[in-house]
Coordinates of C-alpha atoms in Angstrom, one line a residue:
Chain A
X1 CA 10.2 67.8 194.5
X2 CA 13.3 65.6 195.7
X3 CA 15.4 64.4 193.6
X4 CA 15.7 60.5 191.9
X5 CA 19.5 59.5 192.3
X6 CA 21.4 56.5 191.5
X7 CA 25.0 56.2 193.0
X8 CA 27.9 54.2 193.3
X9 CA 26.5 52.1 190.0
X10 CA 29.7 50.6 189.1
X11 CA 30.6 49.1 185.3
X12 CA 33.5 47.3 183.4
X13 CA 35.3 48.9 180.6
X14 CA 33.1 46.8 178.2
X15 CA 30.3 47.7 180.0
X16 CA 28.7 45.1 182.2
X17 CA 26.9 45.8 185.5
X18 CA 27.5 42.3 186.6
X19 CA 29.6 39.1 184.9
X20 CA 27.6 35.9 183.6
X21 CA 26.0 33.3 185.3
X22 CA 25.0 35.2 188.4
X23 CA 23.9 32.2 191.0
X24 CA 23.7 32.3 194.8
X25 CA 27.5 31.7 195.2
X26 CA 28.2 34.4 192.4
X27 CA 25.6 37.1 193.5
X28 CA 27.1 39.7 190.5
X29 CA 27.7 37.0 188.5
X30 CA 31.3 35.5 187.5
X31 CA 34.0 38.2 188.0
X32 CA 31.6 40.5 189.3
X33 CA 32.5 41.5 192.8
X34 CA 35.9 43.0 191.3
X35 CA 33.7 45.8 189.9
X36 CA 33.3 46.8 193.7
X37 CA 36.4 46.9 195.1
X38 CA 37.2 50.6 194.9
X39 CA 34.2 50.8 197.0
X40 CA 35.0 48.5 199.4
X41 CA 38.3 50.5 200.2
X42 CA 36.4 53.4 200.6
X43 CA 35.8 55.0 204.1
X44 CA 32.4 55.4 203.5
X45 CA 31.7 51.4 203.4
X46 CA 34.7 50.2 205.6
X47 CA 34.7 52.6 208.7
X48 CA 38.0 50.8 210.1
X49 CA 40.2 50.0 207.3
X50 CA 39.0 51.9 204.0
X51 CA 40.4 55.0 203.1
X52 CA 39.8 58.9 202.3
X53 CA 40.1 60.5 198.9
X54 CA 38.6 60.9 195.6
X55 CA 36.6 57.7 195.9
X56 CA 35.3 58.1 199.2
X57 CA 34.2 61.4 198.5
X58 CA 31.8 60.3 195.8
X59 CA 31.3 57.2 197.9
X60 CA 29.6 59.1 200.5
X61 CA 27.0 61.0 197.8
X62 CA 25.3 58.2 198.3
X63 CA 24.5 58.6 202.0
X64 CA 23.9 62.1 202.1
X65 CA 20.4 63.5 201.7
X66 CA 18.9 60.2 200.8
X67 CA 15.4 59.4 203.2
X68 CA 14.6 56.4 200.8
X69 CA 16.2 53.5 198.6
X70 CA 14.4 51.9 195.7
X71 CA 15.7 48.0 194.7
X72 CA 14.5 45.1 192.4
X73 CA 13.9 41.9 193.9
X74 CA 16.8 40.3 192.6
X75 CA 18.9 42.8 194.3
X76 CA 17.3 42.2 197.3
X77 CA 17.8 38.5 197.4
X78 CA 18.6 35.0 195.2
X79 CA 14.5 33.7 195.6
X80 CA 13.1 33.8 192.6
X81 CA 9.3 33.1 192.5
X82 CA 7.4 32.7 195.4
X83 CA 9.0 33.4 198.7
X84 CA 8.6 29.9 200.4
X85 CA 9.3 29.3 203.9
X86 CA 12.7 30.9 204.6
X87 CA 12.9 34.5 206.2
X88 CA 15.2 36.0 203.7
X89 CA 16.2 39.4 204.8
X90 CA 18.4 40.7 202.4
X91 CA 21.9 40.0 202.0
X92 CA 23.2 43.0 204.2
X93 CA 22.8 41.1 207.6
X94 CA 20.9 42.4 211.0
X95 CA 21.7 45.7 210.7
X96 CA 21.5 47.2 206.7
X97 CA 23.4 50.0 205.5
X98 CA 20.4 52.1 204.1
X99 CA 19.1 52.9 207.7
X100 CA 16.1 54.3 206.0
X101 CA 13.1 52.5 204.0
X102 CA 14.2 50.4 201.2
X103 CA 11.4 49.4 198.6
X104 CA 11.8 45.7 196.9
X105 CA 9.7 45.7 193.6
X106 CA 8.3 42.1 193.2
X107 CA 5.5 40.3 191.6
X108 CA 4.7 38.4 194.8
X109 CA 3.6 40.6 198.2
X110 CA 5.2 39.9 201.9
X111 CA 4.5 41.6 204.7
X112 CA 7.2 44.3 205.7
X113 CA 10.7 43.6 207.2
X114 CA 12.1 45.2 210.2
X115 CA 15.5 45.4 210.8
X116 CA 18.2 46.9 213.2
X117 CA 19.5 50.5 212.7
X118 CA 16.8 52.1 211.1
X119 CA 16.1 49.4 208.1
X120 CA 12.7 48.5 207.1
X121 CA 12.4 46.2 203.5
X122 CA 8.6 47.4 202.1
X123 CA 7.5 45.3 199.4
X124 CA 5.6 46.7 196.5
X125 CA 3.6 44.4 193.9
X126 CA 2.3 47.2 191.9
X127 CA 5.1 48.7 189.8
X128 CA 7.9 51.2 189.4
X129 CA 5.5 54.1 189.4
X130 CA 3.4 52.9 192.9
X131 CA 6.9 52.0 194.3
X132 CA 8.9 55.7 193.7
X133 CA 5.7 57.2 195.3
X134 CA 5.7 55.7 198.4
X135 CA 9.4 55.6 198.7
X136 CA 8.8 59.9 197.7
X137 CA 6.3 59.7 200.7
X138 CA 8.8 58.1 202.7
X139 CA 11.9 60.1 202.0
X140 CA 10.0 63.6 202.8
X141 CA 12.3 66.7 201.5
X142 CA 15.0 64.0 200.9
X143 CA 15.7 62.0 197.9
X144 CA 15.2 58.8 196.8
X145 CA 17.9 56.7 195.5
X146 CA 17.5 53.8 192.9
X147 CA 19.7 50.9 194.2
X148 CA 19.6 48.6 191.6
X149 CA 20.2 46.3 189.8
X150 CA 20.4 46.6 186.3
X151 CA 16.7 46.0 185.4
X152 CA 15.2 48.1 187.9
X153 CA 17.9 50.9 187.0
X154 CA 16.9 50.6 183.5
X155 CA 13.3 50.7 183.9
X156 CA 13.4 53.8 185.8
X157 CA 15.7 55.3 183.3
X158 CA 13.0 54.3 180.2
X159 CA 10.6 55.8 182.3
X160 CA 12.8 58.9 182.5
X161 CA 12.2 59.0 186.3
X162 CA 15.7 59.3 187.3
X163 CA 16.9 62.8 187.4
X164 CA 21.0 62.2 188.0
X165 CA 23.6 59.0 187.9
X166 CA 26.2 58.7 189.0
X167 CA 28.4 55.9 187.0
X168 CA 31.6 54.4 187.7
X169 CA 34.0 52.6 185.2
X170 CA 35.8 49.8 186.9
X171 CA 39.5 48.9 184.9
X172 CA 37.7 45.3 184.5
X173 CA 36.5 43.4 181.0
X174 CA 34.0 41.1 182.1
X175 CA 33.5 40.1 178.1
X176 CA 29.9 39.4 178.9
X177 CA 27.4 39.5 181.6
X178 CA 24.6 42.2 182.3
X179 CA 24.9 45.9 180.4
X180 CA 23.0 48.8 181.6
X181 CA 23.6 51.2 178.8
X182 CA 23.5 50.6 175.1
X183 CA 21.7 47.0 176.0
X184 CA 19.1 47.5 173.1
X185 CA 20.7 48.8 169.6
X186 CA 16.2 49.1 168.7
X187 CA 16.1 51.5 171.7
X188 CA 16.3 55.5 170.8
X189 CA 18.8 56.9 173.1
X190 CA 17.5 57.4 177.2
X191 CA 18.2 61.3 177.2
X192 CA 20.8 61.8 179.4
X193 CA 24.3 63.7 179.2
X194 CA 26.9 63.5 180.9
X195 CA 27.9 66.4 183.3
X196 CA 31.2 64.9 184.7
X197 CA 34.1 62.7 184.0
X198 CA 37.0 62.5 186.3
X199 CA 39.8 59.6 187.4
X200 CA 40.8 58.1 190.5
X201 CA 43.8 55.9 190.7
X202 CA 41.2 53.3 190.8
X203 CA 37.9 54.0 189.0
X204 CA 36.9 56.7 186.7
X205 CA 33.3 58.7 188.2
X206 CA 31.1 59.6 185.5
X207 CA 28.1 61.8 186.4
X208 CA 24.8 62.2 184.4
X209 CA 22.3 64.0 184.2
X210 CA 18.5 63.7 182.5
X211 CA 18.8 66.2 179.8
X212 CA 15.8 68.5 179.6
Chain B
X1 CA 59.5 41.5 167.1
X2 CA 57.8 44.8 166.6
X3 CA 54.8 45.4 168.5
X4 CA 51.3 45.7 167.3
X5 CA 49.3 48.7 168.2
X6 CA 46.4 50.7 168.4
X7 CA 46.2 54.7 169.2
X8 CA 43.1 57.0 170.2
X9 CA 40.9 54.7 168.9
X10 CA 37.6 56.2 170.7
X11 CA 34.5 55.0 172.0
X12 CA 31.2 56.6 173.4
X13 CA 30.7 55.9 177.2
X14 CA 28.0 53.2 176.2
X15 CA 30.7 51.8 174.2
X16 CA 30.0 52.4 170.0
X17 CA 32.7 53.5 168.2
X18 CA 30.6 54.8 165.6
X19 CA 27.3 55.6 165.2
X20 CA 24.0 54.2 163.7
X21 CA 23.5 54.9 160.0
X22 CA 26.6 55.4 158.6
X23 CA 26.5 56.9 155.1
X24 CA 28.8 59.0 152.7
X25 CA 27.8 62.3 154.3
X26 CA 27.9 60.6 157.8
X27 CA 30.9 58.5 157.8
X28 CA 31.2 57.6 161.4
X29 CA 27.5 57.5 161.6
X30 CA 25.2 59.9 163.7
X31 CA 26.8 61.5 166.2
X32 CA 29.7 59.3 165.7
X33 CA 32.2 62.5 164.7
X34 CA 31.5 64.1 168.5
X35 CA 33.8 61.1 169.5
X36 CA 37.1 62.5 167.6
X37 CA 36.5 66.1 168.8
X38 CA 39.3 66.0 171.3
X39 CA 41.9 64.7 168.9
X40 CA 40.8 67.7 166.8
X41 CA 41.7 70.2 169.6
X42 CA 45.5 68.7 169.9
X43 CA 48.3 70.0 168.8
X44 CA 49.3 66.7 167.1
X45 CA 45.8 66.8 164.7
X46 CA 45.9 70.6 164.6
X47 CA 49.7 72.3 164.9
X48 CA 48.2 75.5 164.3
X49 CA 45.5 75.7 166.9
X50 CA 45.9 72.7 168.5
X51 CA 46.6 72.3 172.4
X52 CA 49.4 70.6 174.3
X53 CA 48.5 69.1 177.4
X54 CA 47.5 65.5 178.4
X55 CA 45.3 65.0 175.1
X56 CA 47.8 65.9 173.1
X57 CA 51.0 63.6 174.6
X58 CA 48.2 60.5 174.4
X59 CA 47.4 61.5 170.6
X60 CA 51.1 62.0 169.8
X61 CA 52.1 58.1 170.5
X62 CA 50.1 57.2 167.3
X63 CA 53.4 58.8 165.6
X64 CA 55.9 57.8 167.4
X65 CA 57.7 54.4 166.0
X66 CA 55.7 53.9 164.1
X67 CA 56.2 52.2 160.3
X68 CA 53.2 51.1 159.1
X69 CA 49.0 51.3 159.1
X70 CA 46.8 48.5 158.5
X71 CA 43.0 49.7 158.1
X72 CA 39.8 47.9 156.9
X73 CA 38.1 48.9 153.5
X74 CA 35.5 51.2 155.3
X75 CA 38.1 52.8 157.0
X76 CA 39.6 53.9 153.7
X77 CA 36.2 55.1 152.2
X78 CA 32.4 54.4 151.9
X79 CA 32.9 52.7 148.3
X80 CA 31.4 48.4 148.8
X81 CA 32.1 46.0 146.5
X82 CA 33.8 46.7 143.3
X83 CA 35.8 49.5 143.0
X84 CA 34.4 51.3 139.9
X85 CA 35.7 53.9 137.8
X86 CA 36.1 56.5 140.3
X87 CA 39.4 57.4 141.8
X88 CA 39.4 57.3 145.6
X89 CA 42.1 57.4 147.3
X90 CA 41.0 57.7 151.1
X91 CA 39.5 60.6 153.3
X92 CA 42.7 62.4 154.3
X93 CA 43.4 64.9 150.6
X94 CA 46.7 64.6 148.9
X95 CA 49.1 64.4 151.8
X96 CA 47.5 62.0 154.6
X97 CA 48.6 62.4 157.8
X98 CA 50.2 58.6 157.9
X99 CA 53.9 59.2 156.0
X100 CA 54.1 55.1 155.4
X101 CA 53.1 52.8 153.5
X102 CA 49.1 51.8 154.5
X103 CA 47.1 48.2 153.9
X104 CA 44.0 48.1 153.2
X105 CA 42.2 45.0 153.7
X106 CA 39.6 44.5 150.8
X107 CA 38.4 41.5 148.7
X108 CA 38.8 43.3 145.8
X109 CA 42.5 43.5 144.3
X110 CA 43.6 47.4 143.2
X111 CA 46.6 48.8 142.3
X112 CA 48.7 50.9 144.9
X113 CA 48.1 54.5 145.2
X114 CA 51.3 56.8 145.9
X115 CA 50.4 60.0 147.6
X116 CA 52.5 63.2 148.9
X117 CA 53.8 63.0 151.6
X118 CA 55.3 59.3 152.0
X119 CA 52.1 57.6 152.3
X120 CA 51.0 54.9 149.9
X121 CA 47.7 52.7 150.1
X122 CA 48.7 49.0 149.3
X123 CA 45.7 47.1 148.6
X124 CA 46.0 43.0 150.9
X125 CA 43.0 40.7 149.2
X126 CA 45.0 37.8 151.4
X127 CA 43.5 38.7 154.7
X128 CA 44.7 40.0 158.2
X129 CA 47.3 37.7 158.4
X130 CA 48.8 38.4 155.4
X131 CA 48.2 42.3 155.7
X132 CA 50.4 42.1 158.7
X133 CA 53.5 40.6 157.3
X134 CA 53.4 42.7 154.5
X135 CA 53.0 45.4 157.3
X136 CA 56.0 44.1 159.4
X137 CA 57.7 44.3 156.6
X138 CA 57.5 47.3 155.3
X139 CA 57.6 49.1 158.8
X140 CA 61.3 47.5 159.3
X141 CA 62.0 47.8 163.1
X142 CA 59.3 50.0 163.8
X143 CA 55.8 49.0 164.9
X144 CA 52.9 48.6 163.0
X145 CA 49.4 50.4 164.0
X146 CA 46.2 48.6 163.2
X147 CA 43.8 52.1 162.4
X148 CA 40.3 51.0 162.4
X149 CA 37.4 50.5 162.0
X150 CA 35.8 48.7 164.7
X151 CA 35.3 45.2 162.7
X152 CA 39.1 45.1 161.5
X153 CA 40.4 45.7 165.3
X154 CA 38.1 43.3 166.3
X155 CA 39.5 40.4 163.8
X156 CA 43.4 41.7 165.0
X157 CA 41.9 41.2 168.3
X158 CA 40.5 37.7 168.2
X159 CA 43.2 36.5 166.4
X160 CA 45.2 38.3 169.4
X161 CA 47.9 39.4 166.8
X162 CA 47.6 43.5 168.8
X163 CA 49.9 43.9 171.9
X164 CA 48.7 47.4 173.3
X165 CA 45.7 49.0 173.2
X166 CA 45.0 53.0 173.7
X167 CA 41.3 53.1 174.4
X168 CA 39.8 56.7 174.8
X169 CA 36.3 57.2 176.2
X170 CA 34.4 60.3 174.8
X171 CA 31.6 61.3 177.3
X172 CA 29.0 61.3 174.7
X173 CA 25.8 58.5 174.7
X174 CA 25.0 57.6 171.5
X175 CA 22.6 55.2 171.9
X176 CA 23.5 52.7 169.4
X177 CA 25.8 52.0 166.6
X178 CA 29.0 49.4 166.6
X179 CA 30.8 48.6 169.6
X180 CA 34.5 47.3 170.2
X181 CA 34.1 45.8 173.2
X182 CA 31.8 43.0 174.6
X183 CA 29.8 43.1 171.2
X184 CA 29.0 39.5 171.2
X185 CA 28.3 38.0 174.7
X186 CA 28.4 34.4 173.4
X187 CA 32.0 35.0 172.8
X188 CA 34.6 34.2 175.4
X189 CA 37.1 37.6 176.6
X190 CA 39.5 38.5 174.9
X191 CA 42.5 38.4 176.9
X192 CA 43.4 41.6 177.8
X193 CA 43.9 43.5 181.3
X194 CA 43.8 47.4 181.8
X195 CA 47.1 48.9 182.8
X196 CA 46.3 52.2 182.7
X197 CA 43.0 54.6 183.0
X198 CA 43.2 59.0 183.6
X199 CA 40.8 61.2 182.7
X200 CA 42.2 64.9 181.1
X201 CA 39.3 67.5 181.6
X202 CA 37.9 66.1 178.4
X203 CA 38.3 62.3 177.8
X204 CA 39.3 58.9 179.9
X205 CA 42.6 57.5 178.9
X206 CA 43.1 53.6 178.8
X207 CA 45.7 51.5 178.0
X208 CA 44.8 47.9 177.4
X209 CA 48.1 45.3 177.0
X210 CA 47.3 41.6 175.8
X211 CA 47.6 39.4 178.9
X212 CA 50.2 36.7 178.8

């Protein structure tokens, strides 16, 4: 069976995902986009001006293989609720970067999304489980990557359906904001080791895998 | 003014720097002693068997200019509250590896102990504040290094009295326990930037400097 991946999933030092007070101005919350800049300067995201290397390399693990992306709704989009009028297609503009089908779990259905380059946003009211099927029907012999955020990665990582991460450590300190590991001291531990650690000049890459 | 400092103090990649259920037998809690296995393998822990390398030139700053050690009462051993009868006189045997005077904060007054070696444990019922001038003090020109645990860095660190920061990330998940870093999200950050992050083939170096 193909394998569940997450990639590029970028943390501060202390932890955080994304700062506080995410809002539709602050998407990732206060301080937040500063986790991403290493990927921003990669090659792999900016085609004109971003740059080879270390980053890049693990950059593009994210492109390679993958027939299928997996997202929460507030990844997707600020709405909360019901949809309302507005034709919210994602923040990625006409033509997404996935250029394959990208599943948004939500609690409230709309009809599917059709965008340039190969894009189409499903949306899927019936859970995790009913959502990593069809994007597994979708995907064929390729994988199916878990985009985020931090309460869709987790859910899928309780659920132990996510065979291999692949974590970076941004040189930030948010001091608060959204945590994906260690979040719940009651939890027992998710069952995963880590495989890999290694530095950029930028980031340090951190790869796990589900331990059997 | 001498600086204030703190050396391979190590945390789990979800953060804890010890962890859950620490006991007498269990000291840094479960799991919690994985953290510290690369400072065992140095040369600077271990001149017998020990390696050089990356590790090793990280570990060996702890002992370089440096005069004096402040830790917290758990640090120095698992007795709480009263002292008792029974002699204790830290973790380390008759010759600890510090060769200077040590404070240990407690709220319970005790006379010093002299040990081989050049180290003594003076005993500070006056608080942090106090424990560092006595600290400065005795540590002349040199610097003084703030040893642990995890609550007395944290109190050094909201009061902002530490300049520098070694940080080392262990790849080991432990799920829970008590964490340095972004352990209380109601609080506002601490002040303090990353200048430096490298991974050796075992841990993730980082230097952390209080920001002006």
């Amino acid at each position: 069976m193909s394998a569940v991946r997450v990639h590029n999933f970028t943390v501060s030092l202390d932890g955080f995902a994304a700062g506080p007070q995410q809002s539709f101005d602050d998407p990732l919350g206060i301080g937040g986009m500063r986790l991403h800049e290493w990927l921003f300067a990669t090659g792999t995201f900016d085609s004109t001006d971003g740059a080879s290397g270390l980053d890049d390399e693990y950059a593009l693990q994210r492109e390679i293989g993958v027939g299928a992306t997996i997202m929460g709704r507030n990844m997707f989009g600020p709405i909360r609720g019901g949809w309302g009028a507005e034709q919210w297609a994602g923040w990625w503009g006409d033509d997404p970067p996935f250029h394959h089908p990208v599943f948004v779990l939500t609690h409230h259905a709309h009809a599917p999304i059709h965008m340039e380059g190969g894009t189409t946003f499903h949306f899927v009211t019936e859970g995790i489980q009913a959502a990593l099927e069809q994007a597994r029907a979708a995907a064929g012999d390729a994988d199916v990557c878990i985009g985020g955020g931090v309460q869709t990665l987790l859910q899928y990582l309780r659920a132990r359906l996510i065979d291999r991460v692949h974590l970076v450590i941004a040189p930030v300190l948010l001091g608060s904001g959204e945590r994906l590991l260690g979040s719940d001291p009651a939890e027992p531990p998710l069952g995963y080791e880590v495989t890999e650690m290694v530095s950029s000049p930028t980031v340090t890459h951190v790869r796990l895998r589900r331990a059997t």
